[in-house]
Short mmCIF file of C-alpha atoms in Angstrom, two decimals:
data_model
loop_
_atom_site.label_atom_id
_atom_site.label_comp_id
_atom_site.label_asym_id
_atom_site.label_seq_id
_atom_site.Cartn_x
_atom_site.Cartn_y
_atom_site.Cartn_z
CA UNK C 1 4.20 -10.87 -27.64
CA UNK C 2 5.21 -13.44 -24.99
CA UNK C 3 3.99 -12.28 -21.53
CA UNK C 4 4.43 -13.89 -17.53
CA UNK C 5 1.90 -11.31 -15.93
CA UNK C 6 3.11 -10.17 -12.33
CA UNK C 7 0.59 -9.26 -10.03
CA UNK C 8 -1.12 -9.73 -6.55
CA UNK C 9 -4.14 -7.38 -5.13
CA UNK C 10 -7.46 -7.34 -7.11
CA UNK C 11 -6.68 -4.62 -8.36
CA UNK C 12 -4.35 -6.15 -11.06
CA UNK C 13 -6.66 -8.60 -12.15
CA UNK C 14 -8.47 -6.36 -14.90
CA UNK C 15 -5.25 -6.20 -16.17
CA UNK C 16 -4.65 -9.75 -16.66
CA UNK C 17 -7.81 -10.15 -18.05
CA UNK C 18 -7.42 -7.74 -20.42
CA UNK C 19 -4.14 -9.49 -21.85
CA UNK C 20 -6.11 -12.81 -21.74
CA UNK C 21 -8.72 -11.64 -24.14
CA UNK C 22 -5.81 -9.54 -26.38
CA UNK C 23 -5.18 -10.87 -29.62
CA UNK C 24 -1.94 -9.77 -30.31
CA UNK C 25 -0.51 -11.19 -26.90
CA UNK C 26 -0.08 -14.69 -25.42
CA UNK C 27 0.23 -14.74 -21.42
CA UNK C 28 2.05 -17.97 -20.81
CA UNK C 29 2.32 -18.09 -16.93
CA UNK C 30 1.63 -15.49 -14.13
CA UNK C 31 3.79 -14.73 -11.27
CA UNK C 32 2.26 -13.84 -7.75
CA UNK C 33 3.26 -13.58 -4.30
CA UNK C 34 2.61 -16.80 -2.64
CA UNK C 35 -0.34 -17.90 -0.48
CA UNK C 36 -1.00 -16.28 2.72
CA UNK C 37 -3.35 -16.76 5.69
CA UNK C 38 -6.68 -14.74 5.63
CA UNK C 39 -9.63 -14.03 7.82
CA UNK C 40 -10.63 -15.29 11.07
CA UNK C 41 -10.24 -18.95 10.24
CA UNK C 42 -5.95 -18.05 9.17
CA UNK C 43 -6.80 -20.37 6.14
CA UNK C 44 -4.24 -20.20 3.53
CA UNK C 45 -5.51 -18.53 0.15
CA UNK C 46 -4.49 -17.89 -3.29
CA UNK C 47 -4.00 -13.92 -4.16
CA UNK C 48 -6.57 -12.73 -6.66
CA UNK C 49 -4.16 -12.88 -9.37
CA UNK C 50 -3.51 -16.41 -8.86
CA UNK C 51 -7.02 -17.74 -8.14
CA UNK C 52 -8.05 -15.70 -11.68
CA UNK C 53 -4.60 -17.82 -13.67
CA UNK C 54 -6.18 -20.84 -11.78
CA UNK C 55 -9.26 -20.08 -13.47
CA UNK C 56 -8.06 -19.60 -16.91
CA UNK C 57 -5.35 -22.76 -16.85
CA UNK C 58 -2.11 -20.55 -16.51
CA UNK C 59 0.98 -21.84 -14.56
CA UNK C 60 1.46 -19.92 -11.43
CA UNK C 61 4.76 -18.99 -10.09
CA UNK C 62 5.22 -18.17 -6.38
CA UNK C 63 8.18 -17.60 -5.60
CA UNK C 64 9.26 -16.53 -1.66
CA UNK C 65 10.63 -13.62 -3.39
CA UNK C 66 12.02 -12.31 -7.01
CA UNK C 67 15.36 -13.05 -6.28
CA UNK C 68 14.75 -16.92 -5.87
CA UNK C 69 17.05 -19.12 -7.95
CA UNK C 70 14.70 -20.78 -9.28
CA UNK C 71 12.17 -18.52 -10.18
CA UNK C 72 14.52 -16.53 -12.44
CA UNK C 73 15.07 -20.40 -13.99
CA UNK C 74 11.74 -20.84 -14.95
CA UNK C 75 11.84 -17.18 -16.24
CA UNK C 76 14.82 -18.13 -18.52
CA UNK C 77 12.84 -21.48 -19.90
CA UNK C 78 9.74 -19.27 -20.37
CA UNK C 79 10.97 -16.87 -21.95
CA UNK C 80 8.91 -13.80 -22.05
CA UNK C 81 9.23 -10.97 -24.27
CA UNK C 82 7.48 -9.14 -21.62
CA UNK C 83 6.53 -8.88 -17.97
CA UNK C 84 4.14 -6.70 -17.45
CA UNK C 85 3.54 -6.57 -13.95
CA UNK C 86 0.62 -4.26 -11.77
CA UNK C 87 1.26 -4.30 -7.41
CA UNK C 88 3.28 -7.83 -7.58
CA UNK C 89 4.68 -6.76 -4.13
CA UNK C 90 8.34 -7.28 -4.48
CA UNK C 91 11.43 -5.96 -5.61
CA UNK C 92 12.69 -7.29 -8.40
CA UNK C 93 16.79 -7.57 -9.05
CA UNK C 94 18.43 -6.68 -12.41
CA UNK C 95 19.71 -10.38 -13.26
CA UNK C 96 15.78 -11.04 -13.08
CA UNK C 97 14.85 -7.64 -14.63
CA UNK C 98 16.95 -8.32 -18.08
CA UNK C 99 15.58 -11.78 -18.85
CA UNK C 100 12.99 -10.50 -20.98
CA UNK C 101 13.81 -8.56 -23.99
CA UNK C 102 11.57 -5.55 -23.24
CA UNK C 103 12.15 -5.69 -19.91
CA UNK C 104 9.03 -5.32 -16.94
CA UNK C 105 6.71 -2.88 -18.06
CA UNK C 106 5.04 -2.02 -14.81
CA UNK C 107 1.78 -0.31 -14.23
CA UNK C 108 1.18 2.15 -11.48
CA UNK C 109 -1.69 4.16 -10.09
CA UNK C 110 -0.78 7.92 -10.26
CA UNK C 111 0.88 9.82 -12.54
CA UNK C 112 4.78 9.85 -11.93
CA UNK C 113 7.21 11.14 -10.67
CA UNK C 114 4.16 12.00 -8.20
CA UNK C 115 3.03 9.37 -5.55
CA UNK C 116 5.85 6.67 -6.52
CA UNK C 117 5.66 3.84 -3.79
CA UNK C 118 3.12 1.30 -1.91
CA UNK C 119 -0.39 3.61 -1.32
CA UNK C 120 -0.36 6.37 -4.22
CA UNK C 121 -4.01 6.40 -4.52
CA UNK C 122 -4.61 6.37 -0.78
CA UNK C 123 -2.03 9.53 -0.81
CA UNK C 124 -3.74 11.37 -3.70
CA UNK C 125 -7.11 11.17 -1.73
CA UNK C 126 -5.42 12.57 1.60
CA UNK C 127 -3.68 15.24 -0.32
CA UNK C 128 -6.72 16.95 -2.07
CA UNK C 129 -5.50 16.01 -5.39
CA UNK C 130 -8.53 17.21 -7.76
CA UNK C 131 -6.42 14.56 -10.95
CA UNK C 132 -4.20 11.78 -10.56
CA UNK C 133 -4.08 8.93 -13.02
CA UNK C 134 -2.03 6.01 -13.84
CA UNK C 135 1.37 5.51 -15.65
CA UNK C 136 3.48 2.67 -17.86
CA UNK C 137 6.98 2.72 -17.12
CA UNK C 138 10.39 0.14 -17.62
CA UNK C 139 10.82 -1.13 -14.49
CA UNK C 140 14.40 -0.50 -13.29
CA UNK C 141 15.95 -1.42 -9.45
CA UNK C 142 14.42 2.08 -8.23
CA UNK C 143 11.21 2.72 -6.59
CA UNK C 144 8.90 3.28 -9.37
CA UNK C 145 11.82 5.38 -10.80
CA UNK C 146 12.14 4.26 -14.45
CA UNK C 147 11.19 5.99 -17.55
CA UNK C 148 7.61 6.28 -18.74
CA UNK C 149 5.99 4.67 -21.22
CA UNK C 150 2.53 6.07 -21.42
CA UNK C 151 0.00 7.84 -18.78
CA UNK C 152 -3.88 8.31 -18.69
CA UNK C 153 -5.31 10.92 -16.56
CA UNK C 154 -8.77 10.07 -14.09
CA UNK C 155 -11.02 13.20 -12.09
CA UNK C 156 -10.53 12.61 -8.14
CA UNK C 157 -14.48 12.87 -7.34
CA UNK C 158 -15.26 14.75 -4.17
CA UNK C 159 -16.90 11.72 -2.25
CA UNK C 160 -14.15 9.49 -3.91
CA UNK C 161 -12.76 6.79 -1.30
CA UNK C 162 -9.60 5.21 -1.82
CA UNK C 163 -11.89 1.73 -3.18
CA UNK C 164 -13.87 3.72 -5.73
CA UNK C 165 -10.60 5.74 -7.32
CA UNK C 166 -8.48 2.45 -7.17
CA UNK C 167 -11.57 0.26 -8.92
CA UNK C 168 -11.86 3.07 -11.64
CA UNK C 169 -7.76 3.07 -12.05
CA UNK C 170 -7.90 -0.63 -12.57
CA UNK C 171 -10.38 -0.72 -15.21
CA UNK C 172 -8.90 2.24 -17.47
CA UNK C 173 -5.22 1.03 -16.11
CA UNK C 174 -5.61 -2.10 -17.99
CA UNK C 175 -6.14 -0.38 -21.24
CA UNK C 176 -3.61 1.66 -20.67
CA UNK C 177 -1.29 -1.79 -19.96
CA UNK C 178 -2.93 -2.97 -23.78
CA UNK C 179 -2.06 -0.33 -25.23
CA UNK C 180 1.63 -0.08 -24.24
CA UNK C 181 2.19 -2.98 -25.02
CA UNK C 182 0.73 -3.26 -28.46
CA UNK C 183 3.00 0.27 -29.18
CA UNK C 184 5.97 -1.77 -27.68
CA UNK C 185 5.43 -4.75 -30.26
CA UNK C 186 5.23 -2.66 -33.78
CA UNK C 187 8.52 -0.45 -32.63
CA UNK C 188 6.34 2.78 -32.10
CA UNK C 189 7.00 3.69 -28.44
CA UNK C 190 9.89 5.47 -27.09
CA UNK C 191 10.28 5.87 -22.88
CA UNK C 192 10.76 8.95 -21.51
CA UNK C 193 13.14 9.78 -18.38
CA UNK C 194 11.21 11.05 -15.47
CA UNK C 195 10.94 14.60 -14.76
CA UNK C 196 13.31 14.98 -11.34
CA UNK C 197 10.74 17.98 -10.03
CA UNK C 198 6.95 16.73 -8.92
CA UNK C 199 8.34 13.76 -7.08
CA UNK C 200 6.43 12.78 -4.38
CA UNK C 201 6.17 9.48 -2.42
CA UNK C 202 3.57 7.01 -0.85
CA UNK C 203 4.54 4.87 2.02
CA UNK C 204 2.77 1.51 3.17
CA UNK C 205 -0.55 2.58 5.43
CA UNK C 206 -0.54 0.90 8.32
CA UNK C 207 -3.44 0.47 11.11
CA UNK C 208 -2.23 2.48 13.13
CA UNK C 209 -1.41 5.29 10.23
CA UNK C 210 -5.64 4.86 9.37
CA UNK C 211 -6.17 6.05 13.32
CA UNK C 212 -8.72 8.91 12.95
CA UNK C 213 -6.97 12.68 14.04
CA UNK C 214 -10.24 14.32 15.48
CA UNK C 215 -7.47 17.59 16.04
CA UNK C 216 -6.79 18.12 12.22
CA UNK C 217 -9.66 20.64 10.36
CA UNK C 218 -12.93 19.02 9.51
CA UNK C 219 -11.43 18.56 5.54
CA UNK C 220 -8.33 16.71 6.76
CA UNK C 221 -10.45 14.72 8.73
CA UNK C 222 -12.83 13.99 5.79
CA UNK C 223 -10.13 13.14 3.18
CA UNK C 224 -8.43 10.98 5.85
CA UNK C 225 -10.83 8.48 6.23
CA UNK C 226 -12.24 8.32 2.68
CA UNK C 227 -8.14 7.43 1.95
CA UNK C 228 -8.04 4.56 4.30
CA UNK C 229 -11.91 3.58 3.27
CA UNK C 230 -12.18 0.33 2.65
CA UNK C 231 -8.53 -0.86 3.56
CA UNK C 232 -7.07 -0.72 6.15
CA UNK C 233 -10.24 1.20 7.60
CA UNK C 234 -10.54 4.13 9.70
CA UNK C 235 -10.80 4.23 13.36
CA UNK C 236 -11.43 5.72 16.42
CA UNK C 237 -11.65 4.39 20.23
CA UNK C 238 -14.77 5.04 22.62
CA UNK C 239 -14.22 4.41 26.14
CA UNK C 240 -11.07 2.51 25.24
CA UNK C 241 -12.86 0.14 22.83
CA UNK C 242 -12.27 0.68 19.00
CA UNK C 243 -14.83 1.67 16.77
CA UNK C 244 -14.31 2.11 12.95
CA UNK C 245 -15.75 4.64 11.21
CA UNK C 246 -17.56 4.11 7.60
CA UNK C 247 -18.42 7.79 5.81
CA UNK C 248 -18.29 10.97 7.17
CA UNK C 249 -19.36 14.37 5.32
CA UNK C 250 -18.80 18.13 6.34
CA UNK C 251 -21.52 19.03 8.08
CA UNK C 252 -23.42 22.85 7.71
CA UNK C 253 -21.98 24.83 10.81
CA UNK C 254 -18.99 26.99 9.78
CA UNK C 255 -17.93 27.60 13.37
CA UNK C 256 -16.45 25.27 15.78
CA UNK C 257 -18.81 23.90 17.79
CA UNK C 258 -18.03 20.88 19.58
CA UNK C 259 -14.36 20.07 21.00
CA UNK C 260 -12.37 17.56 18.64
CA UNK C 261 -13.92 14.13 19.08
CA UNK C 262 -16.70 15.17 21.23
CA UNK C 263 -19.79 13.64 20.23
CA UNK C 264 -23.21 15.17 20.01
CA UNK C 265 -26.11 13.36 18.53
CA UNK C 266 -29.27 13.00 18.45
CA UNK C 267 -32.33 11.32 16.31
CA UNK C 268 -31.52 12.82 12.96
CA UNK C 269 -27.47 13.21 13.21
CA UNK C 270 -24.30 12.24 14.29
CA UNK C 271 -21.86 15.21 15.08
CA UNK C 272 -17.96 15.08 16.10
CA UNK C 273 -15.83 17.84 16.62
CA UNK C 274 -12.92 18.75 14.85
CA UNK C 275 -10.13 21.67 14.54
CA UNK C 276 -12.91 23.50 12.49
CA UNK C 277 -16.66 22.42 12.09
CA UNK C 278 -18.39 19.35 12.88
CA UNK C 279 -18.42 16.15 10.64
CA UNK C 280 -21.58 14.02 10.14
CA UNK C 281 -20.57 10.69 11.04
CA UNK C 282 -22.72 8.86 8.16
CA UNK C 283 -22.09 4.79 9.37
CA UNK C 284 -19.49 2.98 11.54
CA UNK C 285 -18.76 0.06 13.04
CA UNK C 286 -19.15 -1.20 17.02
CA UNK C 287 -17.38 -3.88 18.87
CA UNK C 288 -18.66 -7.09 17.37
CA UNK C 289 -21.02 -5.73 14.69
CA UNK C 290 -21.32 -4.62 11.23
CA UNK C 291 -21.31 -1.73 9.51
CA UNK C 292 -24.46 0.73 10.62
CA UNK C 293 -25.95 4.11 10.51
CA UNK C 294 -24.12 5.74 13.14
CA UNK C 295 -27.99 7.47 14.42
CA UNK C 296 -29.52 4.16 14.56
CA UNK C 297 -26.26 3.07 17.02
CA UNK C 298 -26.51 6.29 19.10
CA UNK C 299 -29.96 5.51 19.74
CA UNK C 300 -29.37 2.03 21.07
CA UNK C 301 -25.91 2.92 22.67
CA UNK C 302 -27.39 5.47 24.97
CA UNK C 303 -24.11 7.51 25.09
CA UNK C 304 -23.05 9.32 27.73
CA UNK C 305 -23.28 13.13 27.82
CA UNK C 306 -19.36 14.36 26.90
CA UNK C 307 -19.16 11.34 24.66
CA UNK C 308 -15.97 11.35 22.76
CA UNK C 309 -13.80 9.80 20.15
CA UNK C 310 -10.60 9.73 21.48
#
C-alpha cells in the first residue's frame, strides 16, 4: 500500500524503518511535529522521525498542527492508502482522518482499553503491571478510543524502567505495525470495538509529577522512579538544591528504619527511608555533575548527620 508515516519520539522510528525495508508497502512522505529547540544551546532540531525520513530521502511534512489547511492539501495530492502513525503528538480531525482509504492505523504501547493516553508505559511501570503490550487500532477523534486491529503482549521485568519497556515495545511494536498492515492490504482483518470495562488512562508526566514521594511504601517508591527513569527523571531536593536520582532497589530490612527521606550511609550503601523499609539508592545525580554511585558521592559530600531528601 501507499503510506505517509506519522510519528515523532524515537520510539516510532523502528516503525518507520520497518515499513522502509517492507516489500509490500511504499512510504511516500512522513509527517512529524515540527522542529523544536533542544538542550542547553535552545538549537532548533529535527524530531527523530524526521532526521531518520531525512536520511532515507522522504518528504517531511510539519505542519503547526493536523488541522492545518494545507497539510490536509498535501494529504489529498499524496494520497495515501494508509497512515500509519506511532506518538505523532497531535490530534488529528475527521476531514483529515478520512483522506486515506483505510484510515490512520495508529500504534500504541499497552494493550487497550487499558493505559489509553500520553505515558501508558510510564503508567504500567507505576502500577505493578506484571504484562502490558502494544495495540493496532483505526484511529477515530477519541483518545486512543477506536477499534482494534491487532495486539502483542510483552513481560513487565522486575528491574524494568520506563526506557527499557518502551525500547522493547518499539522493536516488537513495529512488527506488529507490518503485520497489520499487510492483513489490511489482502482483505483479511476485521477491527474490533473496544471492550468499555478495563479502561484506564495515562496522563502527560510532568517534572514536577517525576518528584520523588519518600512517604509512599518502599515499592511505590521503587516503581516510581524506574517509571519516570530516563525521562523526565526522578528527583529529590537536599538542602533546597535538587538532586536526581538514577536506580534504587529494596533494600534487606523488613522494618522501618529510617524516617522517609532520611539518609543514612556509609562506605558500602546508600539508605533512605520510606513508609516501609529502606531503599538502596544505587546512582544519582548532584548539582552540576553526572550521573554517579550515590556511595562514592556520600563519601565526598560529607553529609550531615539527619541528612534528608526532602
Amino acid at each position: 500500500m501507499r503510506l505517509v508515516f506519522a510519528g515523532t519520539p524515537e520510539a516510532a522510528v523502528p516503525s518507520l524503518e520497518a515499513l522502509l525495508t517492507s516489500s509490500r508497502h511504499d512510504v511516500v512522505a512522513v509527517v512529524s511535529r515540527p522542529d523544536a529547540r533542544t538542550g542547553r544551546g535552545r538549537n532548533l532540531a529535527r524530531s527523530p522521525v524526521a532526521a531518520a525520513a531525512d536520511a532515507a530521502g522522504i518528504e517531511v511534512l510539519t505542519p503547526p498542527n493536523a488541522r492545518d489547511p494545507q497539510f490536509a492539501e498535501r494529504l489529498r495530492e499524496l494520497a495515501p492508502d494508509v497512515v500509519p502513525v506511532v506518538a505523532y503528538g497531535h490530534l488529528v480531525p475527521r476531514t483529515v482522518l478520512d483522506i486515506p482509504a483505510h484510515g490512520w492505523v495508529n500504534l500504541h504501547f499497552s494493550l487497550l482499553p487499558a493505559w489509553r493516553g500520553a505515558a501508558p508505559v510510564n503508567a504500567a511501570i507505576e502500577a505493578g503491571d506484571e504484562v502490558t503490550g502494544a495495540t493496532t487500532f483505526r484511529l477515530d477523534e477519541g483518545m486512543d478510543t477506536g477499534p482494534v486491529l491487532g495486539a502483542m503482549t510483552e513481560t513487565i521485568r522486575p528491574r524494568d524502567t520506563a526506557g527499557d519497556l518502551l525500547g522493547r515495545l518499539s522493536e516488537s511494536g513495529a512488527g506488529l505495525l507490518v503485520a497489520t498492515l499487510d492483513a489490511l492490504e489482502t482483505g483479511q482483518l476485521r477491527a474490533v470495538p473496544q471492550p468499555t470495562d478495563g479502561i484506564s488512562h495515562a496522563g502527560k508526566i510532568t517534572v514536577d509529577d517525576a518528584r520523588v514521594r519518600w512517604a509512599d511504601p518502599a515499592l511505590a517508591v521503587d516503581r516510581h522512579i524506574r517509571s519516570v527513569t530516563p525521562a523526565p527523571g526522578a528527583w529529590t531536593t537536599l538542602d533546597g538544591e535538587r538532586v536526581k536520582i538514577g536506580t534504587v532497589m529494596p533494600s534487606d530490612e523488613q522494618a522501618p528504619s529510617l524516617a522517609p527521606g532520611r539518609i543514612q550511609c556509609d562506605k558500602h550503601s546508600f539508605l533512605v527511608g520510606t513508609a516501609t523499609s529502606p531503599v538502596v539508592v544505587e546512582t544519582l545525580q548532584p548539582p552540576g555533575k553526572k550521573m554517579m554511585n550515590a556511595v562514592d558521592w556520600a563519601r565526598g559530600a560529607r553529609l550531615d548527620a539527619g541528612a534528608e531528601f526532602v
